[in-house]
Short mmCIF file of C-alpha atoms and ligand atoms in Angstrom, two decimals:
data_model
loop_
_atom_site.label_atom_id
_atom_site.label_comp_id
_atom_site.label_asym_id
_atom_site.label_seq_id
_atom_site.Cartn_x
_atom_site.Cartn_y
_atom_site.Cartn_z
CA UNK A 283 -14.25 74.71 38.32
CA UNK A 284 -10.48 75.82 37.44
CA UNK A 285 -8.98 72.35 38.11
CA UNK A 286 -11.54 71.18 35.46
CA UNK A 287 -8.29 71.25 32.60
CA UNK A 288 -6.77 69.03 35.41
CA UNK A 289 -9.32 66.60 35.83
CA UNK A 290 -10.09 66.12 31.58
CA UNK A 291 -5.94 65.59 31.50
CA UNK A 292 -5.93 62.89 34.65
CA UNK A 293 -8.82 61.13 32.95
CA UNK A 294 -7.91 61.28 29.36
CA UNK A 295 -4.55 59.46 30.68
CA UNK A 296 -5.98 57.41 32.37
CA UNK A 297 -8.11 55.98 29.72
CA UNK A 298 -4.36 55.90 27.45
CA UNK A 299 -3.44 54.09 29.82
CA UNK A 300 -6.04 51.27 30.80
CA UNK A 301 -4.58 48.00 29.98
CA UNK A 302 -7.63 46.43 29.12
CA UNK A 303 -11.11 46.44 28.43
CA UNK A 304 -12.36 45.30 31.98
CA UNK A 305 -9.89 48.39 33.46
CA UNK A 306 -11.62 50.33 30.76
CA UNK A 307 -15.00 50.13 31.98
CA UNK A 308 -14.71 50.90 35.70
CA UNK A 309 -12.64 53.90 34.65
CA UNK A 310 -16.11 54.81 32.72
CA UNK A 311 -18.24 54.35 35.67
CA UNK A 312 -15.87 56.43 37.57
CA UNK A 313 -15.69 59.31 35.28
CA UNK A 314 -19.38 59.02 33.75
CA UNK A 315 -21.09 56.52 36.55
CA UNK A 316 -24.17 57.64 38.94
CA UNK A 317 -21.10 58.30 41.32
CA UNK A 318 -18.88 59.21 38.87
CA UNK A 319 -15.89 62.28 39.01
CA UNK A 320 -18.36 63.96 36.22
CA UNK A 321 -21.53 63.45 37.09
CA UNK A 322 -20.92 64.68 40.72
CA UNK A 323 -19.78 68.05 39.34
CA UNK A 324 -22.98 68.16 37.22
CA UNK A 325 -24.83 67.74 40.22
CA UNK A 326 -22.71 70.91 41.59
CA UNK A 327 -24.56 73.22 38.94
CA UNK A 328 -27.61 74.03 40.47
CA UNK A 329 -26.21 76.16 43.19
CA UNK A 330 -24.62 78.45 40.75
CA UNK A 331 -25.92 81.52 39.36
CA UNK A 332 -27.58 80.92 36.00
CA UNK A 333 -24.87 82.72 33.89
CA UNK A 334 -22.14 80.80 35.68
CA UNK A 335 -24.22 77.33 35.40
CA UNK A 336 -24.31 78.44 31.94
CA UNK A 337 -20.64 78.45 31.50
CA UNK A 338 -19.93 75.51 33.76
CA UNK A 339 -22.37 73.43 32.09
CA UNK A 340 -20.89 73.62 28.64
CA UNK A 341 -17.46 72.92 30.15
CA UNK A 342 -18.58 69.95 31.78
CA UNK A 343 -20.28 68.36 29.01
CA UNK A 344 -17.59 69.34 26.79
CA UNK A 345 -15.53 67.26 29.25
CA UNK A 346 -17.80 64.76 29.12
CA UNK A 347 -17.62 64.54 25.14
CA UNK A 348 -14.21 64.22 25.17
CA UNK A 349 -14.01 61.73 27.93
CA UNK A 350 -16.74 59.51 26.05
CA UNK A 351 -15.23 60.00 22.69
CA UNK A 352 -11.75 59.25 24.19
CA UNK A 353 -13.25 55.96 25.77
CA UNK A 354 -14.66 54.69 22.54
CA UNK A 355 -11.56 54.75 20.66
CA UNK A 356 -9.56 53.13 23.03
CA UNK A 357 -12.23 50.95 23.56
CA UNK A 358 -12.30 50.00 19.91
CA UNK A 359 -8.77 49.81 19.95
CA UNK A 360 -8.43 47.26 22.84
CA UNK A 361 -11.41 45.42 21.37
CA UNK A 362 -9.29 44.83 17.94
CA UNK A 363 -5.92 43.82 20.20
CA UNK A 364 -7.93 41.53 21.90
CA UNK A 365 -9.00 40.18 18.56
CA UNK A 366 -5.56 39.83 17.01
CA UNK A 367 -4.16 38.20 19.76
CA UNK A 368 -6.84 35.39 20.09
CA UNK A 369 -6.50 35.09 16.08
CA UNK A 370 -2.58 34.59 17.07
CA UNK A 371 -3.17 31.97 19.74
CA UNK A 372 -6.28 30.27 18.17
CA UNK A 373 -4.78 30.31 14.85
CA UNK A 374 -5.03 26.67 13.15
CA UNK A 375 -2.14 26.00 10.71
CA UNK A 376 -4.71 24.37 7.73
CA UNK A 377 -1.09 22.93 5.91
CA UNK A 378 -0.48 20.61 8.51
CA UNK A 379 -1.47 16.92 7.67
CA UNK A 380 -4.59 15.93 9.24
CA UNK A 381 -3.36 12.79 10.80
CA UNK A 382 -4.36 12.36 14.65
CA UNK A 383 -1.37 11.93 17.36
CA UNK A 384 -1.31 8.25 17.25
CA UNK A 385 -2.52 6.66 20.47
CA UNK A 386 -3.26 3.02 19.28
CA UNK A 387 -0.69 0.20 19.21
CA UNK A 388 -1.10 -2.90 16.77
CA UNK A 389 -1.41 -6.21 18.50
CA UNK A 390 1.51 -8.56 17.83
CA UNK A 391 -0.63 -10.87 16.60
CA UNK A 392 -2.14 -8.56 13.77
CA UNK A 393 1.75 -7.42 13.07
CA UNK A 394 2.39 -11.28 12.27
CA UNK A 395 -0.09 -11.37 10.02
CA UNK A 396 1.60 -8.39 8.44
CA UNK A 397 4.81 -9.98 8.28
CA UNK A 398 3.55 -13.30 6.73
CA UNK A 399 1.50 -11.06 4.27
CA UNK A 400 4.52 -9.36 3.46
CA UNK A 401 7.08 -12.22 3.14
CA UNK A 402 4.71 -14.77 1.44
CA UNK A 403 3.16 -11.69 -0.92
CA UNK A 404 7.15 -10.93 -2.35
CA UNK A 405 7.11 -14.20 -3.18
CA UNK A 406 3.84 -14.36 -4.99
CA UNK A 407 1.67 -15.96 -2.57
CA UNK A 408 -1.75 -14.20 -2.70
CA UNK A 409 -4.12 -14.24 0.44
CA UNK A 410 -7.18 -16.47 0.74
CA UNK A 411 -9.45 -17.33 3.58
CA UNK A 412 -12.54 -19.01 4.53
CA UNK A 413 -15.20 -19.58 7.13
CA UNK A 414 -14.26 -19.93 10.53
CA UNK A 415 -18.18 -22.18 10.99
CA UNK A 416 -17.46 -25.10 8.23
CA UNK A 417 -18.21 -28.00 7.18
CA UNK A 418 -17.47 -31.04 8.40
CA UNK A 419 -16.65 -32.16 4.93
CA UNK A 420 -13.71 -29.66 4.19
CA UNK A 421 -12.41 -29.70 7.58
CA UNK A 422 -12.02 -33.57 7.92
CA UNK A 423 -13.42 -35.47 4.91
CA UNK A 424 -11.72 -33.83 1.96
CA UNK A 425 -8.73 -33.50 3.27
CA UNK A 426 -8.20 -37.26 3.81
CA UNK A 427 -9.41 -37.66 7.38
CA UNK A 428 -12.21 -39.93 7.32
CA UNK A 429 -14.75 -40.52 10.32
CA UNK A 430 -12.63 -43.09 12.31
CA UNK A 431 -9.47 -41.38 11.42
CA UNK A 432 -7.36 -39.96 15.16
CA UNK A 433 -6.83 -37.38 14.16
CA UNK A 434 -10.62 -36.21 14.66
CA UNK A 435 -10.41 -37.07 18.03
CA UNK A 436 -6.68 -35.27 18.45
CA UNK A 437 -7.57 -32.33 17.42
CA UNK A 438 -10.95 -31.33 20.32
CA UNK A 439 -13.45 -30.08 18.04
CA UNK A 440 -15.78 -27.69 18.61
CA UNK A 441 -19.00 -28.93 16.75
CA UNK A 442 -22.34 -26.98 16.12
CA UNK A 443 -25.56 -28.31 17.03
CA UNK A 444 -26.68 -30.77 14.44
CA UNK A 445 -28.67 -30.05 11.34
CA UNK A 446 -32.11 -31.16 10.70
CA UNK A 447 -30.56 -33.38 8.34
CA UNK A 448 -28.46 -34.57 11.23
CA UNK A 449 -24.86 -33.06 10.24
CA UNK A 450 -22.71 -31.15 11.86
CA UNK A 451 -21.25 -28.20 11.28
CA UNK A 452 -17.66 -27.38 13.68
CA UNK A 453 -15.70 -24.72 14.20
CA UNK A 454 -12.71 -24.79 11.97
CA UNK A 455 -9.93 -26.84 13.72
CA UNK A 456 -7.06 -25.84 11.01
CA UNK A 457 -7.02 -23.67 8.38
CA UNK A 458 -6.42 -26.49 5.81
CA UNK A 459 -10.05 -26.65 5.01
CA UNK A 460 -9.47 -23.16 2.61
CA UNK A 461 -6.71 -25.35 0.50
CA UNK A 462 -10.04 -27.47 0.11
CA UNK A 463 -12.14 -24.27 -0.95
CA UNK A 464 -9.71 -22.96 -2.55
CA UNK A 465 -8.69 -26.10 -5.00
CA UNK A 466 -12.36 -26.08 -5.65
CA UNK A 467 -13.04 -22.71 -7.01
CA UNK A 468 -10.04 -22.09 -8.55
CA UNK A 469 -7.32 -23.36 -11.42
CA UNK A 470 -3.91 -24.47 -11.23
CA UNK A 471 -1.93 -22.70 -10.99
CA UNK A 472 -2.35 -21.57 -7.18
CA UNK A 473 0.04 -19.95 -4.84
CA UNK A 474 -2.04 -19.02 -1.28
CA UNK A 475 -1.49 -18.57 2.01
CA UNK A 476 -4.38 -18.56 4.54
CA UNK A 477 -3.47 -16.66 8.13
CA UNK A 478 -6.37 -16.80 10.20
CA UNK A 479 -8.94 -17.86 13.45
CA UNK A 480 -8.73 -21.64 14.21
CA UNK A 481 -10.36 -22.89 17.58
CA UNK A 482 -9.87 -26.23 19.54
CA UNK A 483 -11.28 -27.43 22.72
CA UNK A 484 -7.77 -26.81 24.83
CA UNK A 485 -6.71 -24.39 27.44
CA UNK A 486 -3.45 -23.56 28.79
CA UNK A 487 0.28 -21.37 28.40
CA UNK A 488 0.72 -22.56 25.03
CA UNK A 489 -3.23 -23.23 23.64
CA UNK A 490 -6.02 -21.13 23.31
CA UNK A 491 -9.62 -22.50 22.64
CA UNK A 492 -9.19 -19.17 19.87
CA UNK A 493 -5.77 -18.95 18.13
CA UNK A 494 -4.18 -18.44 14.45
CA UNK A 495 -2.65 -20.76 12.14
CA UNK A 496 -1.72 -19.79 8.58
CA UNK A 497 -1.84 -22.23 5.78
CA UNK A 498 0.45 -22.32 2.59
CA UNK A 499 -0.94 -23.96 -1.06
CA UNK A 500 0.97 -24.46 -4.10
CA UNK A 501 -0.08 -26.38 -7.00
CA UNK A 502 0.99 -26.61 -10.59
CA UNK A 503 2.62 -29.40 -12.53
CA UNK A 504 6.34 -29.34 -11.35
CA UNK A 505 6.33 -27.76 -7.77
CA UNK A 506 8.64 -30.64 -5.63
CA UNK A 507 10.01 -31.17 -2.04
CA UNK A 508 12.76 -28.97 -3.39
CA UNK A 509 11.05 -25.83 -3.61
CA UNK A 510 9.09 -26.56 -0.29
CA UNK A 511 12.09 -26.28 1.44
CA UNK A 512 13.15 -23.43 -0.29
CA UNK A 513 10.05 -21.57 0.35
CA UNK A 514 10.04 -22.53 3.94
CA UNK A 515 14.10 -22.04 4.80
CA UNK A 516 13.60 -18.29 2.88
CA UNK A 517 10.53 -17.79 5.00
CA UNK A 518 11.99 -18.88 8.54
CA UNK A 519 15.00 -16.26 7.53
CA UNK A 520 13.07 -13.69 6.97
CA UNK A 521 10.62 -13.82 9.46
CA UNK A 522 12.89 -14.01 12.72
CA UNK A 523 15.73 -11.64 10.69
CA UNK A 524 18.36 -14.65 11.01
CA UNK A 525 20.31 -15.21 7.47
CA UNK A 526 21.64 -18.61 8.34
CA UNK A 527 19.07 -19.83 10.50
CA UNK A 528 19.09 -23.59 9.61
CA UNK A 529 15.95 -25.60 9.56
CA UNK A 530 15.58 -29.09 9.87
CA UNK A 531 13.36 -31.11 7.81
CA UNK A 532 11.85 -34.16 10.24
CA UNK A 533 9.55 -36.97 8.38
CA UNK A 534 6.42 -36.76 9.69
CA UNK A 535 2.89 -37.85 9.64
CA UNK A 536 -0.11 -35.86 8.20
CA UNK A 537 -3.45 -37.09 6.22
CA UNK A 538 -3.57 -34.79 3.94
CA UNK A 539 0.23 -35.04 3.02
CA UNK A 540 2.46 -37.14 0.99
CA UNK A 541 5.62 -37.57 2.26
CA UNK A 542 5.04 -35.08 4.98
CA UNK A 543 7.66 -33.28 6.88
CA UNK A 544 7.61 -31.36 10.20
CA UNK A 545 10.19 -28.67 10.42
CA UNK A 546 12.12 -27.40 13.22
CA UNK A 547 14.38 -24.20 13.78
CA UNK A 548 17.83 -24.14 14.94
CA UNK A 549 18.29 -22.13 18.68
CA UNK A 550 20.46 -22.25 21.78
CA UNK A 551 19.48 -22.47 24.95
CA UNK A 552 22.61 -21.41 26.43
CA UNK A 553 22.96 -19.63 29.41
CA UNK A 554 18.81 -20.09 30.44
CA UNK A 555 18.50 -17.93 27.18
CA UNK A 556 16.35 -18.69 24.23
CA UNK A 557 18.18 -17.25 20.93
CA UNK A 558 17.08 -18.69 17.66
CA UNK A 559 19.88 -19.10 15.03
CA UNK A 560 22.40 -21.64 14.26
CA UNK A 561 23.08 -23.70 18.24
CA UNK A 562 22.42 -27.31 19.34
CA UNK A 563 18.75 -27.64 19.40
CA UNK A 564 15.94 -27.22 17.48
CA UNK A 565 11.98 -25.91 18.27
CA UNK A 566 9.52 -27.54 16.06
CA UNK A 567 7.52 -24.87 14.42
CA UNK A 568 5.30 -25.98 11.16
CA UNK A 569 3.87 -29.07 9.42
CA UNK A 570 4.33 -29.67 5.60
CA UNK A 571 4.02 -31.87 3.12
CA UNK A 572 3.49 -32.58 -0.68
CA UNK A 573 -0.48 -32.20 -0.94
CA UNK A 574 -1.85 -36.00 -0.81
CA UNK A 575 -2.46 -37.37 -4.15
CA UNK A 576 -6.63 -38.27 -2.80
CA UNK A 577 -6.98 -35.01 -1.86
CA UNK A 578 -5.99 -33.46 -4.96
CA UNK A 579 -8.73 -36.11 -6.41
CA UNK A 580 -11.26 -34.54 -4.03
CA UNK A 581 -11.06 -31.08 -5.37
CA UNK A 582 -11.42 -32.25 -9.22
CA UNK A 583 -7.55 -32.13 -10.34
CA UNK A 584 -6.34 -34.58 -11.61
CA UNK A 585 -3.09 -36.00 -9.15
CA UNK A 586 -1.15 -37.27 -12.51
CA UNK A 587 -1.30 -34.33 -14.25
CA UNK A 588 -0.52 -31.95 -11.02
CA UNK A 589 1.60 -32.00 -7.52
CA UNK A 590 2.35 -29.44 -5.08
CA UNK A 591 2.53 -29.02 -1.35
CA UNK A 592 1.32 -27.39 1.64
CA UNK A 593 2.15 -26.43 5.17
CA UNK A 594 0.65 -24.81 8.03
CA UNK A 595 1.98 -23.38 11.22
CA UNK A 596 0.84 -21.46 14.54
CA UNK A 597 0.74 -17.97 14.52
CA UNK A 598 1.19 -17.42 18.18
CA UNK A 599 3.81 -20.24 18.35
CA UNK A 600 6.17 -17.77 15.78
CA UNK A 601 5.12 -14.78 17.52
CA UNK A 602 6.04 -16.23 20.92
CA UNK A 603 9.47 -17.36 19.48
CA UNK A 604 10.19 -14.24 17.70
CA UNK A 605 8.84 -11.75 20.36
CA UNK A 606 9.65 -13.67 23.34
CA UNK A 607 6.22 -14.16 25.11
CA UNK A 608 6.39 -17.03 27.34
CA UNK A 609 2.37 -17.57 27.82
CA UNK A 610 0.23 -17.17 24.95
CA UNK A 611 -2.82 -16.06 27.43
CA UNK A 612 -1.28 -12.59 27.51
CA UNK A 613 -2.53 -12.72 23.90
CA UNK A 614 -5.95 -12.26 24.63
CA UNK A 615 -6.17 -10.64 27.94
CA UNK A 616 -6.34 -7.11 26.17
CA UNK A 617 -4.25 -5.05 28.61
CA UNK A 618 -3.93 -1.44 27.63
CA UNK A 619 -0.71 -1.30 29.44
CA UNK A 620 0.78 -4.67 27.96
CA UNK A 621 -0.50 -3.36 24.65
CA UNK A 622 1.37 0.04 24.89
CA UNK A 623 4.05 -1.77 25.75
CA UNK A 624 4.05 -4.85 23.48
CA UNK A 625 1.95 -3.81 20.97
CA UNK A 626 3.56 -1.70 17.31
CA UNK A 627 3.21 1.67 15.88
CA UNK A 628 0.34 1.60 13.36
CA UNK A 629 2.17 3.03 10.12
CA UNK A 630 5.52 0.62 10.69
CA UNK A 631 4.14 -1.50 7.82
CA UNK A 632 6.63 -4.63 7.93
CA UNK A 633 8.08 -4.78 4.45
CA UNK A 634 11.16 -6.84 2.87
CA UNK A 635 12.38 -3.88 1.69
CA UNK A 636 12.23 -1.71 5.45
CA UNK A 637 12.36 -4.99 7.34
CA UNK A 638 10.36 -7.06 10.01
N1 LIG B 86 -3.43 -28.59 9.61
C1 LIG B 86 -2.29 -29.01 10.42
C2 LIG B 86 -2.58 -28.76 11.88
O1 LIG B 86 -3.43 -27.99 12.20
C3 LIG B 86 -1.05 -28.28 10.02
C4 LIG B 86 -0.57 -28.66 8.68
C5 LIG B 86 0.34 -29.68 8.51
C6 LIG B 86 -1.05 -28.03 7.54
C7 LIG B 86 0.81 -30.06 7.28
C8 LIG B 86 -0.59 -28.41 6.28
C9 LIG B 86 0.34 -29.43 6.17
O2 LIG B 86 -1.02 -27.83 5.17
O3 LIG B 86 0.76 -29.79 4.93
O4 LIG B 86 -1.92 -29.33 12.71
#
C-alpha cells in the first residue's frame, strides 16, 4: 500500500486533466469501476491481518472520497463549459430584423404592373379593375361594338355557355369593359388605369390565349388630344428610361374612340439590334383615342357637357420591348431557372423617384 500517495496523485491529475466529459467517465470506471485501479485494491483487503485491513481500508476509501469528490467538480465544471459554449454557438442575435434570406424573384410581368402603377399613380391615375367573366354588354355593346360589328369576330372570344335566358357571358377580350364599369359607378371627374388578365382565342410567339393589357380613362370637361399625348409621350419616357424617346401619333380606327390614334415608339434596328430611342423606325405599341361621344351616352354622362380619352396597350408587348424577350411563351412556362434569372428582387419597388 505505500504507492497508494502515488496512485491518489496519478488519478487526481488525471481527472485535471480530462478534456471532456466522455474522457471523464471512463477515467471513473477505471478508478471506481468493477475493474477499476480502486476497487481491485479493495478486493486486496481480505488477506490482510485485521489491524492492517483496518488501516488500509480507511486509506482506500479515503482515496476513494477524494477521487469521487474530485470527479464531481470537474464534472460540474465541464458540464457548465459545455453549457457556455453551446450558449456561444447557439446564441440567436433577437436585434436582427426578422426578414427571411430572400429566395423568390418577381415575375416581369408583375414588375410591369409595378411600373405602370408607379408612373400612372405620380400622375394621379388611381387603379381600377373588373371581372375577368363579363358581360357581353360591357365588353362589346357599351362600348360601341354592336352585334355585327368586326371587330367581335377580330378579336376570338372566349364565350361561356349560354344562360337560361340565352346570353352569353365571355371572357373579357380587353380591359375596356372597366372604363364601362367604371363610368357607371362613378362621377366625373375620373383618372384610372386598369392593368390586368385579358384572354383571346390565339396562340403563338407574340399571343397568349391569357395575357395583360392595361387600360387608361380620363374624363372631365376640358381633357383634349393635347393632354393625351402628353400623358402618353411622359409615360413611354418613363417607362423604357429614354428622355427623348419620340412617339408617333398614327390615325387610327377604334369603336369606342373618337378620333382615335395608334401610337408607335421610335427604335433602330441597326446592326440586327433592337434599341428603342430616337432611330428610323417605329414599333407600334398602344391604341388611344378621345372616348366616343355614344359611349359616354351609354354610361349616363352627358357627351356635351364632358370629353376625355382613353387608351390601352399590351403588357407583355412593353415588357418584351423593354426587357428584351423575344417569345412571350417564356411568360408562362414558370421556369425556376428563367425566373432566377429574369425575374426581380422583391423589395426593388419601381418608383419615379429610385427609377424603373
Ligand atoms: N381595347 C383595345 C384592344 O384591346 C385597345 C384600346 C384601344 C383601348 C384604344 C382603348 C383605346 O381604351 O382608346 O385592342
Amino acid at each position: 500500500m505505500e504507492n497508494l500517495e502515488e496512485l491518489q496523485e496519478s488519478l487526481l491529475n488525471r481527472v485535471a486533466t480530462a478534456g471532456d466529459l466522455e474522457a471523464l467517465e471512463s477515467l471513473r470506471v477505471q478508478a471506481l469501476g468493477k475493474k477499476g485501479e480502486v476497487t481491485q485494491r479493495l478486493k486486496t483487503l481480505g488477506s490482510l491481518t485485521p489491524d492492517e485491513r483496518k488501516e488500509a481500508g480507511q486509506r482506500l476509501n479515503r482515496v476513494k472520497e477524494v477521487l469521487t469528490e474530485a470527479l464531481d467538480a470537474r464534472r460540474a465544471d465541464l458540464e457548465e463549459r459545455a453549457l457556455e459554449s453551446r450558449l456561444v454557438n447557439e446564441a440567436v442575435d433577437v436585434t436582427l430584423p426578422a426578414r427571411p434570406a430572400e429566395v423568390g424573384r418577381i415575375h416581369p410581368i408583375s414588375q410591369t404592373f409595378e411600373e405602370l402603377v408607379a408612373i400612372f399613380g405620380e400622375m394621379g391615375f388611381s387603379v381600377a379593375e373588373g371581372p375577368h367573366i363579363e358581360e357581353d354588354y360591357y365588353n362589346f355593346t357599351a362600348l360601341n361594338i354592336h352585334e355585327a360589328h368586326p371587330a367581335r369576330q377580330e378579336m376570338d372570344t372566349f364565350y361561356m355557355r349560354p344562360a337560361a335566358d340565352g346570353s352569353r357571358k365571355v371572357l373579357r377580350t380587353h380591359t375596356s369593359p372597366v372604363q364601362i364599369r367604371t363610368m357607371l359607378s362613378e362621377k366625373p371627374p375620373i383618372r384610372i388605369i386598369v392593368p390586368g388578365r385579358t384572354f383571346r382565342a390565339d396562340h403563338d410567339a407574340t399571343h397568349s390565349p391569357m395575357f395583360h393589357q392595361v387600360e387608361g380613362l380620363v374624363i372631365d370637361k376640358k381633357s383634349h388630344m393635347g393632354h393625351l399625348k402628353g400623358t402618353l409621350t411622359a409615360f413611354c419616357r418613363a417607362f423604357f428610361g429614354v428622355d427623348d424617346l419620340p412617339l408617333r401619333f398614327r390615325p387610327s380606327y377604334f369603336p369606342f374612340t373618337e378620333p382615335s390614334a395608334e401610337v408607335d415608339i421610335g427604335c433602330s434596328r441597326e446592326g440586327g439590334e433592337l434599341k428603342i430611342g430616337p432611330g428610323k423606325d417605329w414599333l407600334e405599341i398602344l391604341g388611344s383615342g378621345m372616348v366616343h361621344p355614344k359611349v359616354l351616352a351609354n354610361c349616363g354622362i352627358d357627351p356635351n357637357e364632358y370629353q376625355g380619352f382613353a387608351f390601352g396597350m399590351g403588357i407583355e408587348r412593353i415588357a418584351m420591348l423593354k426587357y428584351g424577350f423575344p417569345d412571350l411563351r417564356i411568360f408562362y412556362e414558370t421556369d425556376l431557372r428563367w425566373m432566377k434569372h429574369y425575374g426581380f428582387v422583391p423589395l426593388e419597388i419601381p418608383s419615379m423617384v429610385r427609377g424603373m
